[in-house]
CSV table of N, CA and C in Angstrom, one decimal:
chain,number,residue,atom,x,y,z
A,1,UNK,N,-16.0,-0.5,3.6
A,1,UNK,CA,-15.1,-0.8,2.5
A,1,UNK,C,-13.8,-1.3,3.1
A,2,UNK,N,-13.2,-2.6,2.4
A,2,UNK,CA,-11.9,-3.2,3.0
A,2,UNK,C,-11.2,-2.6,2.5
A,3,UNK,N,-9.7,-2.3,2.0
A,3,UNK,CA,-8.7,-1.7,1.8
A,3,UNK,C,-7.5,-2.3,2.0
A,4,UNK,N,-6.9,-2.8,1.2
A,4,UNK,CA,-5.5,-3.5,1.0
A,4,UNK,C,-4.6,-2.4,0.5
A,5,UNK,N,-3.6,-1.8,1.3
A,5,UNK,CA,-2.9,-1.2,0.7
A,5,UNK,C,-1.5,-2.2,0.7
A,6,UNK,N,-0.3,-1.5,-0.4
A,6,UNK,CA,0.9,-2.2,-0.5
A,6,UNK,C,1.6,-1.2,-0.4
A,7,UNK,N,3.0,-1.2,0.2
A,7,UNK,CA,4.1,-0.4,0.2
A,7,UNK,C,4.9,-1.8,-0.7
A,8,UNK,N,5.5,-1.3,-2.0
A,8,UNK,CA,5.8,-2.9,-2.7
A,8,UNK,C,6.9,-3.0,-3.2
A,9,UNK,N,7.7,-4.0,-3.5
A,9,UNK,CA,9.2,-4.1,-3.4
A,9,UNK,C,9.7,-5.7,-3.4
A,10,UNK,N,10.4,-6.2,-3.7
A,10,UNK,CA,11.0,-7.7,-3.9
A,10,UNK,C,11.9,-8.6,-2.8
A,11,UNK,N,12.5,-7.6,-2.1
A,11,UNK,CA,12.8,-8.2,-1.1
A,11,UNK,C,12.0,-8.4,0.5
A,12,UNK,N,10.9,-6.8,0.4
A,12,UNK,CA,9.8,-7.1,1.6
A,12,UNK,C,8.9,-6.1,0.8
A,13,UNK,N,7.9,-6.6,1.3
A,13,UNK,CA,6.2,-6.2,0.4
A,13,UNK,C,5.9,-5.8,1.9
A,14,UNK,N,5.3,-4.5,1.5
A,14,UNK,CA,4.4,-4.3,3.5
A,14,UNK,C,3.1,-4.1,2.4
A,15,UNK,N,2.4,-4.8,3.5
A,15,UNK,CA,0.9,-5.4,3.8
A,15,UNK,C,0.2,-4.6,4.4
A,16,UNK,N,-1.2,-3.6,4.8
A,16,UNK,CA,-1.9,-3.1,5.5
A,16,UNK,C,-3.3,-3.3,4.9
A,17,UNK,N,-4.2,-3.8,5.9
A,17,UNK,CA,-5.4,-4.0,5.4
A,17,UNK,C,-6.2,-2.9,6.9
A,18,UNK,N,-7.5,-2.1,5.8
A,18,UNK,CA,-8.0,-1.6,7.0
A,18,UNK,C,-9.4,-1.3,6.3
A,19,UNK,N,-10.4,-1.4,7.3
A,19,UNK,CA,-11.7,-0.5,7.1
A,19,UNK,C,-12.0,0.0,7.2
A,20,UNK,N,-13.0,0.9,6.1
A,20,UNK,CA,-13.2,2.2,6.0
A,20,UNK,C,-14.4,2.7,6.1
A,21,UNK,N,-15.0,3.3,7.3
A,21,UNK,CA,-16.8,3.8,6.8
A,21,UNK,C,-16.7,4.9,7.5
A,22,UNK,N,-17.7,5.7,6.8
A,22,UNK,CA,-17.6,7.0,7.5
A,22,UNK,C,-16.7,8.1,7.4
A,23,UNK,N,-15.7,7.7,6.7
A,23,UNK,CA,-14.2,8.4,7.0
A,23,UNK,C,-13.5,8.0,8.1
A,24,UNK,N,-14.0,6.8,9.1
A,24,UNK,CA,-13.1,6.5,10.1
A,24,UNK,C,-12.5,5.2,9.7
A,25,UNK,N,-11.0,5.0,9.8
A,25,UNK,CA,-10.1,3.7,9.3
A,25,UNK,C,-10.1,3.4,10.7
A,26,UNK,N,-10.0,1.6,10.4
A,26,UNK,CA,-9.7,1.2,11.7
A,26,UNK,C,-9.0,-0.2,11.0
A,27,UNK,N,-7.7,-0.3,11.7
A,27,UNK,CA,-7.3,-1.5,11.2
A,27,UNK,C,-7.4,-2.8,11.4
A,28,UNK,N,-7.4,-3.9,10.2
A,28,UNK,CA,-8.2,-4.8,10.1
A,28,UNK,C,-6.4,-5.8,10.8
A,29,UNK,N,-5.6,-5.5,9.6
A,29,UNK,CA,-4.3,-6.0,9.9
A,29,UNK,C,-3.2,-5.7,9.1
A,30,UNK,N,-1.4,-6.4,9.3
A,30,UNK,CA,-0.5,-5.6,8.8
A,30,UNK,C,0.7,-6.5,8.8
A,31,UNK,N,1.6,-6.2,7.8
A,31,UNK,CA,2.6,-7.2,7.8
A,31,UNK,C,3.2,-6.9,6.9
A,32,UNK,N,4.5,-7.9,6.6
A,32,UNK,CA,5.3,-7.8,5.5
A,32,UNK,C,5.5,-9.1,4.5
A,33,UNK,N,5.4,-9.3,3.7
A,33,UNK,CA,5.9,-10.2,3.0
A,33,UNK,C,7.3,-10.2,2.1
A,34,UNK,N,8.4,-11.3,3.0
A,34,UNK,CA,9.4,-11.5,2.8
A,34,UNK,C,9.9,-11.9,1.6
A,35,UNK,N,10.8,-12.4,1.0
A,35,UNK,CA,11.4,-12.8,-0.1
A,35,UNK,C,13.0,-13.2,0.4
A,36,UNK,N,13.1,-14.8,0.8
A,36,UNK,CA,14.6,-15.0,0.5
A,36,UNK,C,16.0,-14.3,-0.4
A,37,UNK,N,16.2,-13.5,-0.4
A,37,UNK,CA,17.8,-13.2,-0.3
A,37,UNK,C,18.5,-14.5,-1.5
A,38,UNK,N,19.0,-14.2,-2.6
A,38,UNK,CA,19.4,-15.2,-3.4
A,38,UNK,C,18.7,-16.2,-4.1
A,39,UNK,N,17.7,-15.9,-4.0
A,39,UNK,CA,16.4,-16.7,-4.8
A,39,UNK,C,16.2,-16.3,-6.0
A,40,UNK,N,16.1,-16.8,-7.6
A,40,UNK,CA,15.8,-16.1,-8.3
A,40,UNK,C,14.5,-15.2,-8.5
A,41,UNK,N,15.0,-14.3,-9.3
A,41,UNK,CA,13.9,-13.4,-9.3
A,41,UNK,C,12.3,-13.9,-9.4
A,42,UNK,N,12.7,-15.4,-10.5
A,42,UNK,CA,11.3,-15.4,-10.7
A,42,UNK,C,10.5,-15.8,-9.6
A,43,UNK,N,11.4,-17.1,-9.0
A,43,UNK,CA,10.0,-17.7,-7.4
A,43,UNK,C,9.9,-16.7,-6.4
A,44,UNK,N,10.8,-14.9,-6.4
A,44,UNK,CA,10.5,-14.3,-5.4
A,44,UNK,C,9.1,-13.7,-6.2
A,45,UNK,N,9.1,-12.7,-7.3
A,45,UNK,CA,7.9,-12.5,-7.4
A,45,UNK,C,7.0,-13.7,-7.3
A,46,UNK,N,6.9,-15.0,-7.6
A,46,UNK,CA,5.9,-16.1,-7.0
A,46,UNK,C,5.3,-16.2,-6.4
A,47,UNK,N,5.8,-15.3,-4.9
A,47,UNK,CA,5.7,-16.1,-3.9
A,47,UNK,C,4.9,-14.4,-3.5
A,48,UNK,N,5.6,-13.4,-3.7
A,48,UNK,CA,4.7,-12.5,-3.8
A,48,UNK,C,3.4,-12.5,-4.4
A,49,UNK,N,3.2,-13.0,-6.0
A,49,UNK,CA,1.8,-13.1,-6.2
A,49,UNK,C,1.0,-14.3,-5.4
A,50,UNK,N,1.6,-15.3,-5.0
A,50,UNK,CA,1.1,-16.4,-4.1
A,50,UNK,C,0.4,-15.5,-3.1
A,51,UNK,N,1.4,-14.8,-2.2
A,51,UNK,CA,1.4,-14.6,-0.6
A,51,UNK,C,-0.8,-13.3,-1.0
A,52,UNK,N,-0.1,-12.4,-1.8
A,52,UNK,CA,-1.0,-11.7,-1.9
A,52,UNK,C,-2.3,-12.3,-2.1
A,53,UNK,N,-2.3,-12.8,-3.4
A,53,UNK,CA,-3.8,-13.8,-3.3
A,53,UNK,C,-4.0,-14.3,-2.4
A,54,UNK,N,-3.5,-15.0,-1.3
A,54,UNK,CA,-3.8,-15.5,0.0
A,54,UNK,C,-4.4,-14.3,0.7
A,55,UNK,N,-4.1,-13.1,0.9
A,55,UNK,CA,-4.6,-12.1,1.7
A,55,UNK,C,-5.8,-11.5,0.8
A,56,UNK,N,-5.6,-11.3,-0.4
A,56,UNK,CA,-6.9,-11.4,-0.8
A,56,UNK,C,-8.2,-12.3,-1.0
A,57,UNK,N,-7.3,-13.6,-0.6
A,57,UNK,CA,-9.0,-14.8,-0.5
A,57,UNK,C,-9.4,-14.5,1.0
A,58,UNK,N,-8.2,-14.5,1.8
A,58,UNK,CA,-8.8,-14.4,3.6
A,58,UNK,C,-9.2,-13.0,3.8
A,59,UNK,N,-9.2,-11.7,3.1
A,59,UNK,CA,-9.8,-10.7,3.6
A,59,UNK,C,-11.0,-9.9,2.9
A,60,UNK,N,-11.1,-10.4,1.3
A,60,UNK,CA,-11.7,-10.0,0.3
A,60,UNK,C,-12.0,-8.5,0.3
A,61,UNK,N,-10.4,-7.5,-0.1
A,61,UNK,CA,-10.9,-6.3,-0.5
A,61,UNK,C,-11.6,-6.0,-1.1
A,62,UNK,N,-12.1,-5.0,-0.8
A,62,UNK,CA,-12.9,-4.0,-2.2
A,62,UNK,C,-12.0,-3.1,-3.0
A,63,UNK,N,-10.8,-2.8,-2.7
A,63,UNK,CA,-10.1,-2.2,-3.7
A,63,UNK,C,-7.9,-2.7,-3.1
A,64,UNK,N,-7.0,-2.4,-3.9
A,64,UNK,CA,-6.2,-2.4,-3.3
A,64,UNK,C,-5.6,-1.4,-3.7
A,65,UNK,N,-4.5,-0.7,-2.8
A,65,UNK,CA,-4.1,0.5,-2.9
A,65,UNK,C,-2.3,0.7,-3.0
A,66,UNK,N,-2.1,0.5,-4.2
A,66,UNK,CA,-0.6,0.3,-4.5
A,66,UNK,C,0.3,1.7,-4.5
A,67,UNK,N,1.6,1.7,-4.0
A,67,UNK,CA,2.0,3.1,-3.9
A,67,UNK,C,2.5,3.0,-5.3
A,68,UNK,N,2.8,4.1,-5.8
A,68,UNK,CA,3.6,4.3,-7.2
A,68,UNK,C,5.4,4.4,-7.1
A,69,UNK,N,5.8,4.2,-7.6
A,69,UNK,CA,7.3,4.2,-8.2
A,69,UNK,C,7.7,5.2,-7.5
A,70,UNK,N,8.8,5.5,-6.6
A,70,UNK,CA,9.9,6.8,-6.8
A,70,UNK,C,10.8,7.0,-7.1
A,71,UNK,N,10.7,7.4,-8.0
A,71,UNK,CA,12.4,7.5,-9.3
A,71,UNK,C,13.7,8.3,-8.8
A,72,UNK,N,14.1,7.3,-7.7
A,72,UNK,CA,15.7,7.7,-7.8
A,72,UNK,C,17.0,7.5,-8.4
A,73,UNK,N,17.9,7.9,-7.7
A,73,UNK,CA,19.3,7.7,-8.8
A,73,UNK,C,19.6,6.3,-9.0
A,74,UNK,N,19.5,5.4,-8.3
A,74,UNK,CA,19.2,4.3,-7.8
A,74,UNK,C,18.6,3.5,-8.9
A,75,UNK,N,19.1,3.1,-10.5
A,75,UNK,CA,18.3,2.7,-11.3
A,75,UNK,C,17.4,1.2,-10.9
A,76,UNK,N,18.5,0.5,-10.5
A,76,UNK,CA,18.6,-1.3,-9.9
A,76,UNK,C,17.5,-1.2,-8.6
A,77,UNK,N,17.4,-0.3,-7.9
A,77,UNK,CA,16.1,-0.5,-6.8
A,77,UNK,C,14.9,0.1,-7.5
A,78,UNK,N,15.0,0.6,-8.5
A,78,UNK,CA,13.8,1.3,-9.3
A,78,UNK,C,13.2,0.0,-10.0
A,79,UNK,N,14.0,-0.7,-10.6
A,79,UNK,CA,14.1,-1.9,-11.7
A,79,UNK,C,13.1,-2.7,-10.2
A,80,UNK,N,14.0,-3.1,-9.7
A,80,UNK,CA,13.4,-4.2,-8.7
A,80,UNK,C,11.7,-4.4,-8.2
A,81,UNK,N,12.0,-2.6,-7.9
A,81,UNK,CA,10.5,-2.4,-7.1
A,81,UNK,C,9.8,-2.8,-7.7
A,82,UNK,N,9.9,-2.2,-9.3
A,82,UNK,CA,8.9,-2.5,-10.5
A,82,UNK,C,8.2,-3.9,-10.4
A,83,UNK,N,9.4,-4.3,-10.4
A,83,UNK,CA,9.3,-5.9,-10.4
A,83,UNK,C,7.9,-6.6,-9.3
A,84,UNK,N,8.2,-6.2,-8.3
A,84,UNK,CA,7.3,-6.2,-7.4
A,84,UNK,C,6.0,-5.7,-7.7
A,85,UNK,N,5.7,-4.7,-8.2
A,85,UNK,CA,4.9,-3.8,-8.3
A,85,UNK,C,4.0,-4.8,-9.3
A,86,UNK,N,4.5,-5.7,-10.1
A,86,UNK,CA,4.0,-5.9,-11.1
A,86,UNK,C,3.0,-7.7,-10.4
A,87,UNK,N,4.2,-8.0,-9.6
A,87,UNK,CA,3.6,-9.6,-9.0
A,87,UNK,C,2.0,-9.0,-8.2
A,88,UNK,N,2.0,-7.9,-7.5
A,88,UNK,CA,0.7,-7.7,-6.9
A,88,UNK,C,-0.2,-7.4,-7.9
A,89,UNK,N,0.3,-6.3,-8.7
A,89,UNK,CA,-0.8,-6.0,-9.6
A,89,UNK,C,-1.6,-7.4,-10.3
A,90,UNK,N,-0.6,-8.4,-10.6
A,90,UNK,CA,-0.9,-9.2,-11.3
A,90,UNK,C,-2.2,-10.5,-10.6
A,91,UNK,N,-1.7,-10.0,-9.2
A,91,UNK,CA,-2.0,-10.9,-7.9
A,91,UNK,C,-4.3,-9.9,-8.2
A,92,UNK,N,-3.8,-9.2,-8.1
A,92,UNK,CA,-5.1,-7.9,-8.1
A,92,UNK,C,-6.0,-8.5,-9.4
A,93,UNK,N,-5.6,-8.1,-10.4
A,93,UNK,CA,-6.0,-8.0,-11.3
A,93,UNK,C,-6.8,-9.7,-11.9
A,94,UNK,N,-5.9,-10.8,-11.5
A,94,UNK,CA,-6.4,-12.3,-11.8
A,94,UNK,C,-7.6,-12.1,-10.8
A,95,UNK,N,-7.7,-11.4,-9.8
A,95,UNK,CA,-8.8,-11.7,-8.7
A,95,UNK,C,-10.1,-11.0,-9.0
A,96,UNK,N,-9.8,-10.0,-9.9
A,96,UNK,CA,-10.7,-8.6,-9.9
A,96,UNK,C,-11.3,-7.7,-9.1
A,97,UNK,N,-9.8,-7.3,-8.3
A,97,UNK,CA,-10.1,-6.5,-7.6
A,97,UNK,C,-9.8,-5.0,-8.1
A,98,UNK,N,-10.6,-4.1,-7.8
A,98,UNK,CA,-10.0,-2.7,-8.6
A,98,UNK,C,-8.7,-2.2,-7.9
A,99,UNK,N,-8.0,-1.9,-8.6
A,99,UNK,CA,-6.6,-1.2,-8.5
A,99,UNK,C,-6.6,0.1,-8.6
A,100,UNK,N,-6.2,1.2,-7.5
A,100,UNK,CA,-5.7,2.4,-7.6
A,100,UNK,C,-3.9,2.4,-6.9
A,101,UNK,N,-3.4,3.6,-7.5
A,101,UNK,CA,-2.1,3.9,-7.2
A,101,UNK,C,-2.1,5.4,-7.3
A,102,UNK,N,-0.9,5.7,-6.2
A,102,UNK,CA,-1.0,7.0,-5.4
A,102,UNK,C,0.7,7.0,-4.9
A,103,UNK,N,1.1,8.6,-5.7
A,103,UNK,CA,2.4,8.5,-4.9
A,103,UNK,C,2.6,9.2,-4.0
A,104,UNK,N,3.8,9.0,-3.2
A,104,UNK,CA,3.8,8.7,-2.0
A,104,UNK,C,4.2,11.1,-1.6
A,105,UNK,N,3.9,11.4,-2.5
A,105,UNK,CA,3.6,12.1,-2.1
A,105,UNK,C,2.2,12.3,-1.8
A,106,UNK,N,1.2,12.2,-2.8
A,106,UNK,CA,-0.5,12.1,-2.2
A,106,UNK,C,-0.5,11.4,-0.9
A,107,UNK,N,0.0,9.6,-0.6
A,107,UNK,CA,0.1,9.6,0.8
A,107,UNK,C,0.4,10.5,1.8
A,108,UNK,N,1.4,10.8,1.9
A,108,UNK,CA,2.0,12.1,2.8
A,108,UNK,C,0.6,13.2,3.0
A,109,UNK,N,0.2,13.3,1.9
A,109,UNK,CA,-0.4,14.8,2.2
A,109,UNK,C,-2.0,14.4,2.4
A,110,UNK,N,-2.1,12.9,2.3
A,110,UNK,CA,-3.5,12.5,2.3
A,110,UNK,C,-3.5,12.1,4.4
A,111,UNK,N,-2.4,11.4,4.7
A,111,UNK,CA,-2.1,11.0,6.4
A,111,UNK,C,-1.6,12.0,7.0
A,112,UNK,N,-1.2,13.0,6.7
A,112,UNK,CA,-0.3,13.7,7.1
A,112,UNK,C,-0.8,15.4,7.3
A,113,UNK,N,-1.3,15.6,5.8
A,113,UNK,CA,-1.7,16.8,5.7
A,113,UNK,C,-0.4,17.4,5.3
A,114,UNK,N,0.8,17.0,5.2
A,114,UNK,CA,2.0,17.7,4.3
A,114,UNK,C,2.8,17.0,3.6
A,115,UNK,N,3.0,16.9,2.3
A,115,UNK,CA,3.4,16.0,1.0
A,115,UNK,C,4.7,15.9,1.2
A,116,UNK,N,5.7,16.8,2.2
A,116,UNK,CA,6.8,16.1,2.4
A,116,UNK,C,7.1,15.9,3.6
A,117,UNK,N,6.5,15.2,4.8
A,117,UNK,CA,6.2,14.6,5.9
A,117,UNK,C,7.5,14.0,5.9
A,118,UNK,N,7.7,13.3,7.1
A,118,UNK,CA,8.9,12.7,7.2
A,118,UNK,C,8.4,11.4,7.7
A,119,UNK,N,9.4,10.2,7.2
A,119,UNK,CA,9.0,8.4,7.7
A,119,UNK,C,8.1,8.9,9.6
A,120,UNK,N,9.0,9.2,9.9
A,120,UNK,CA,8.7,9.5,11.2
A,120,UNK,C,7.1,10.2,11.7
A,121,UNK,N,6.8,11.3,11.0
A,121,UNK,CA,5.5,11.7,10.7
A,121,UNK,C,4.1,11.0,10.1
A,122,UNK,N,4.4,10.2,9.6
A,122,UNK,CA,3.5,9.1,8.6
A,122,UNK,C,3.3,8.2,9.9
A,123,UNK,N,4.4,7.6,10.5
A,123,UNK,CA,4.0,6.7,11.2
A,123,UNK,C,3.2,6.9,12.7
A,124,UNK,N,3.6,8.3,12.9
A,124,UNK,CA,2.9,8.7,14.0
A,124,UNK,C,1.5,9.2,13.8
A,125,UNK,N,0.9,9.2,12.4
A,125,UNK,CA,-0.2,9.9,12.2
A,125,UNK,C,-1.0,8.4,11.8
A,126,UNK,N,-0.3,7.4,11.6
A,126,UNK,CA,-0.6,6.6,11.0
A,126,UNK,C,-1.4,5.6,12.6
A,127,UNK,N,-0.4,5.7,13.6
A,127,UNK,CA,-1.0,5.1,14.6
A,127,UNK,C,-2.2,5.7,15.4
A,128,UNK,N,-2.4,7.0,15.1
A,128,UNK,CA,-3.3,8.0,15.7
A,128,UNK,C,-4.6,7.7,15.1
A,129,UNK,N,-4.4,7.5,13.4
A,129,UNK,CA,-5.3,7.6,12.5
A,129,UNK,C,-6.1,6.2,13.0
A,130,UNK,N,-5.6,5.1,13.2
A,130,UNK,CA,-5.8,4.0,13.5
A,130,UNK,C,-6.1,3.7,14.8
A,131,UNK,N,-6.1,4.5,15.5
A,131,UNK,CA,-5.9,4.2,17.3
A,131,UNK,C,-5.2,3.1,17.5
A,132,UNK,N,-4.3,2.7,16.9
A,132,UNK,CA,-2.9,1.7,17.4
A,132,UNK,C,-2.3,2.4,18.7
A,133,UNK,N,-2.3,1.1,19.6
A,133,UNK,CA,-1.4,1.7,20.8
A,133,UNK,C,0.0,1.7,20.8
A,134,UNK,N,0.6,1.2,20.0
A,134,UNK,CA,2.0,1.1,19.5
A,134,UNK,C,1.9,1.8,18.1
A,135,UNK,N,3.4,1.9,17.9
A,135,UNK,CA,3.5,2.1,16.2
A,135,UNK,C,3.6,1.3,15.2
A,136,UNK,N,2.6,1.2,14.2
A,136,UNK,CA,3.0,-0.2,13.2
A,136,UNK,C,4.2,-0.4,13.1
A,137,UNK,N,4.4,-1.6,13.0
A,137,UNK,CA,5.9,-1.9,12.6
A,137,UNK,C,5.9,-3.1,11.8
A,138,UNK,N,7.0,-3.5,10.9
A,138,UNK,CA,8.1,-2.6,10.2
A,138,UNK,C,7.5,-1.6,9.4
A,139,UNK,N,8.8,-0.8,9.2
A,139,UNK,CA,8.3,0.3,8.4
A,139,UNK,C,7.4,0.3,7.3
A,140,UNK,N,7.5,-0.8,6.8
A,140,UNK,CA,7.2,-1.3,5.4
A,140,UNK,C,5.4,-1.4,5.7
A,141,UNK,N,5.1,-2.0,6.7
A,141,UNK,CA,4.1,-2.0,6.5
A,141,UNK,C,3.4,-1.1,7.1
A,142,UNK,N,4.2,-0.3,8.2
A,142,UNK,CA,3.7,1.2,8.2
A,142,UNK,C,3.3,2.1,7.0
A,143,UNK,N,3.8,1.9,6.1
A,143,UNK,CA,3.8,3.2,4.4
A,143,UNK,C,2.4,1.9,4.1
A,144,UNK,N,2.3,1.0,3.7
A,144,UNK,CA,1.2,0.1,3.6
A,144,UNK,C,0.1,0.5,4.1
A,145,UNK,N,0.2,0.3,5.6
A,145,UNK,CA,-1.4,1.2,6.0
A,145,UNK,C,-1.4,2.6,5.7
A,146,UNK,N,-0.6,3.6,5.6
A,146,UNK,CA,-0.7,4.8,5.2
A,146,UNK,C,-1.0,5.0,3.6
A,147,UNK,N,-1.1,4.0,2.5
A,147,UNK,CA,-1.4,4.0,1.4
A,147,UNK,C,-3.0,3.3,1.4
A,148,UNK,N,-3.5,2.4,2.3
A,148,UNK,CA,-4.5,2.4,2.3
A,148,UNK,C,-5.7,3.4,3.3
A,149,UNK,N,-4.9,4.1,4.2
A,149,UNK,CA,-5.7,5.3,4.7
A,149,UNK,C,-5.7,6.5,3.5
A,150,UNK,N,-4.8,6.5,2.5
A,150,UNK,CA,-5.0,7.4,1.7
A,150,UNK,C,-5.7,7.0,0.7
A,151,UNK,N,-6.1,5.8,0.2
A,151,UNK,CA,-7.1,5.7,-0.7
A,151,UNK,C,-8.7,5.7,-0.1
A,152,UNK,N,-8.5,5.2,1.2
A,152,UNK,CA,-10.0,5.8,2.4
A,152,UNK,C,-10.3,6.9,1.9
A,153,UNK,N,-9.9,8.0,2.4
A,153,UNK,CA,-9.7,9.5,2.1
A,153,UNK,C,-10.3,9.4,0.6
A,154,UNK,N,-9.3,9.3,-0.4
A,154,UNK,CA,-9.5,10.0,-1.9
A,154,UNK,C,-10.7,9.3,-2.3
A,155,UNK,N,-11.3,8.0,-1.9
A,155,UNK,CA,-12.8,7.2,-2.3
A,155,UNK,C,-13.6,7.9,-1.6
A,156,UNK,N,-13.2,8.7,-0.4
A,156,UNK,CA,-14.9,9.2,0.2
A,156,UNK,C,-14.6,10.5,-0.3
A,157,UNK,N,-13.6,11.0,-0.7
A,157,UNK,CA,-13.5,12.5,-0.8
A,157,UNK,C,-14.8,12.9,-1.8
A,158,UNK,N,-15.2,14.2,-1.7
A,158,UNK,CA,-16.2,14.8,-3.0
A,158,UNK,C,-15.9,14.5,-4.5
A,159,UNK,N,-14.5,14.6,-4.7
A,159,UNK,CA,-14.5,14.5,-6.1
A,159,UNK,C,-14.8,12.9,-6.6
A,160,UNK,N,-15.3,12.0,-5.4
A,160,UNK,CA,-15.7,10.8,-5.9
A,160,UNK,C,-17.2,10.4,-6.0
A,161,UNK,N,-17.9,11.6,-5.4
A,161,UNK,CA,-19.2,11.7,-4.8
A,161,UNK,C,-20.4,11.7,-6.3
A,162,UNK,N,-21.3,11.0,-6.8
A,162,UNK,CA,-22.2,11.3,-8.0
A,162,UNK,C,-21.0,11.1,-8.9
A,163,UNK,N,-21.1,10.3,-9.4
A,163,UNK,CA,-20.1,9.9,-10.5
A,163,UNK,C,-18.9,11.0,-10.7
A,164,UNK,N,-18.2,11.5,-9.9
A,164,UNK,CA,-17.5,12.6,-9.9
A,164,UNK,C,-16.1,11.6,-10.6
A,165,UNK,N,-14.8,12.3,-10.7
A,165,UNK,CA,-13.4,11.7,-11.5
A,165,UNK,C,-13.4,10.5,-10.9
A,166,UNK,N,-12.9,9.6,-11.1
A,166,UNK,CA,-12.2,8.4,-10.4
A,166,UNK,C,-11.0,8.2,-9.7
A,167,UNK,N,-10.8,8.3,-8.9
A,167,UNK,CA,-9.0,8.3,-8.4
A,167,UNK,C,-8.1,7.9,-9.7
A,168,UNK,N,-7.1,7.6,-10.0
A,168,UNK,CA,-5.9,7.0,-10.4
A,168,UNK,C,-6.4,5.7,-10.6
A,169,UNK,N,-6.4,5.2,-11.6
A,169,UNK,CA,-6.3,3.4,-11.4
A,169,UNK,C,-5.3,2.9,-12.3
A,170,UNK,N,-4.6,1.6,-11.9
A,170,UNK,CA,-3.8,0.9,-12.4
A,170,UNK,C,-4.2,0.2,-14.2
């Protein structure tokens, strides 16, 4: 199984693609997709739903794995993300690829094994999980592969086994 995860956002989108059999991830690849600074809103989500279909024609997931919202005080970076959140899905959904979403606490405790892990913990479990000899980098698309090792996980887990619940979907 391919696996597109997103860590997602309007000014940088992290990118992680990885495969999954057996319960072992191995990464396929990783990145961020940028967004000019002063651009209007609309050609930056554009360029996000652009960029993403391009990764989904050259990689052809089987699912994508979007992180969910985290609602801080912070209304204007809440608003933004959204924003973002919405160019991928849209990017997903024209292609028909299935959509799940997982918050970043399930990541945490899906890479991690503890739901309040620290940045720092994710990415060390994340290069381990992956046998990367470095640490993914940027962060962004560190939380990216760690959102697609966590939908690895919750797709082979039992509760998906014989038509068991379905994860979360978008």
């Amino acid at each position: 199984m391919i696996i597109l995860g997103i860590d997602p956002g309007v000014a940088t989108v992290g990118f992680g693609i990885i495969s999954e059999a057996g319960g072992i991830p191995k990464q396929i690849s990783h990145g961020i997709i940028k967004t000019p600074a002063g651009t209007r809103l609309a050609l930056r989500l554009s360029q996000i739903n652009r960029d993403i279909s391009q990764l989904i024609d050259m990689f052809s997931p089987d699912a994508i794995a979007v992180e969910e919202l985290f609602f801080n005080t912070n209304h204007k970076t809440v608003i933004s993300v959204a924003h973002g959140r919405a160019a991928v899905i849209l990017a997903g959904e024209t292609l028909g690829i299935p959509m799940f979403e997982y918050t970043p606490l399930q990541v945490k405790k899906a890479v991690v094994g503890y739901g309040h892990a620290t940045k720092k913990q994710v990415i060390d479990m994340v290069q381990r999980l992956l046998s990367m000899p470095q640490p993914p980098q940027p962060d962004d698309a560190a939380d990216a592969l760690a959102v697609a090792i966590c939908h690895g996980r919750y797709a082979n887990s039992l509760m998906n086994i014989d038509g068991g619940e379905e994860c979360s979907t978008i």
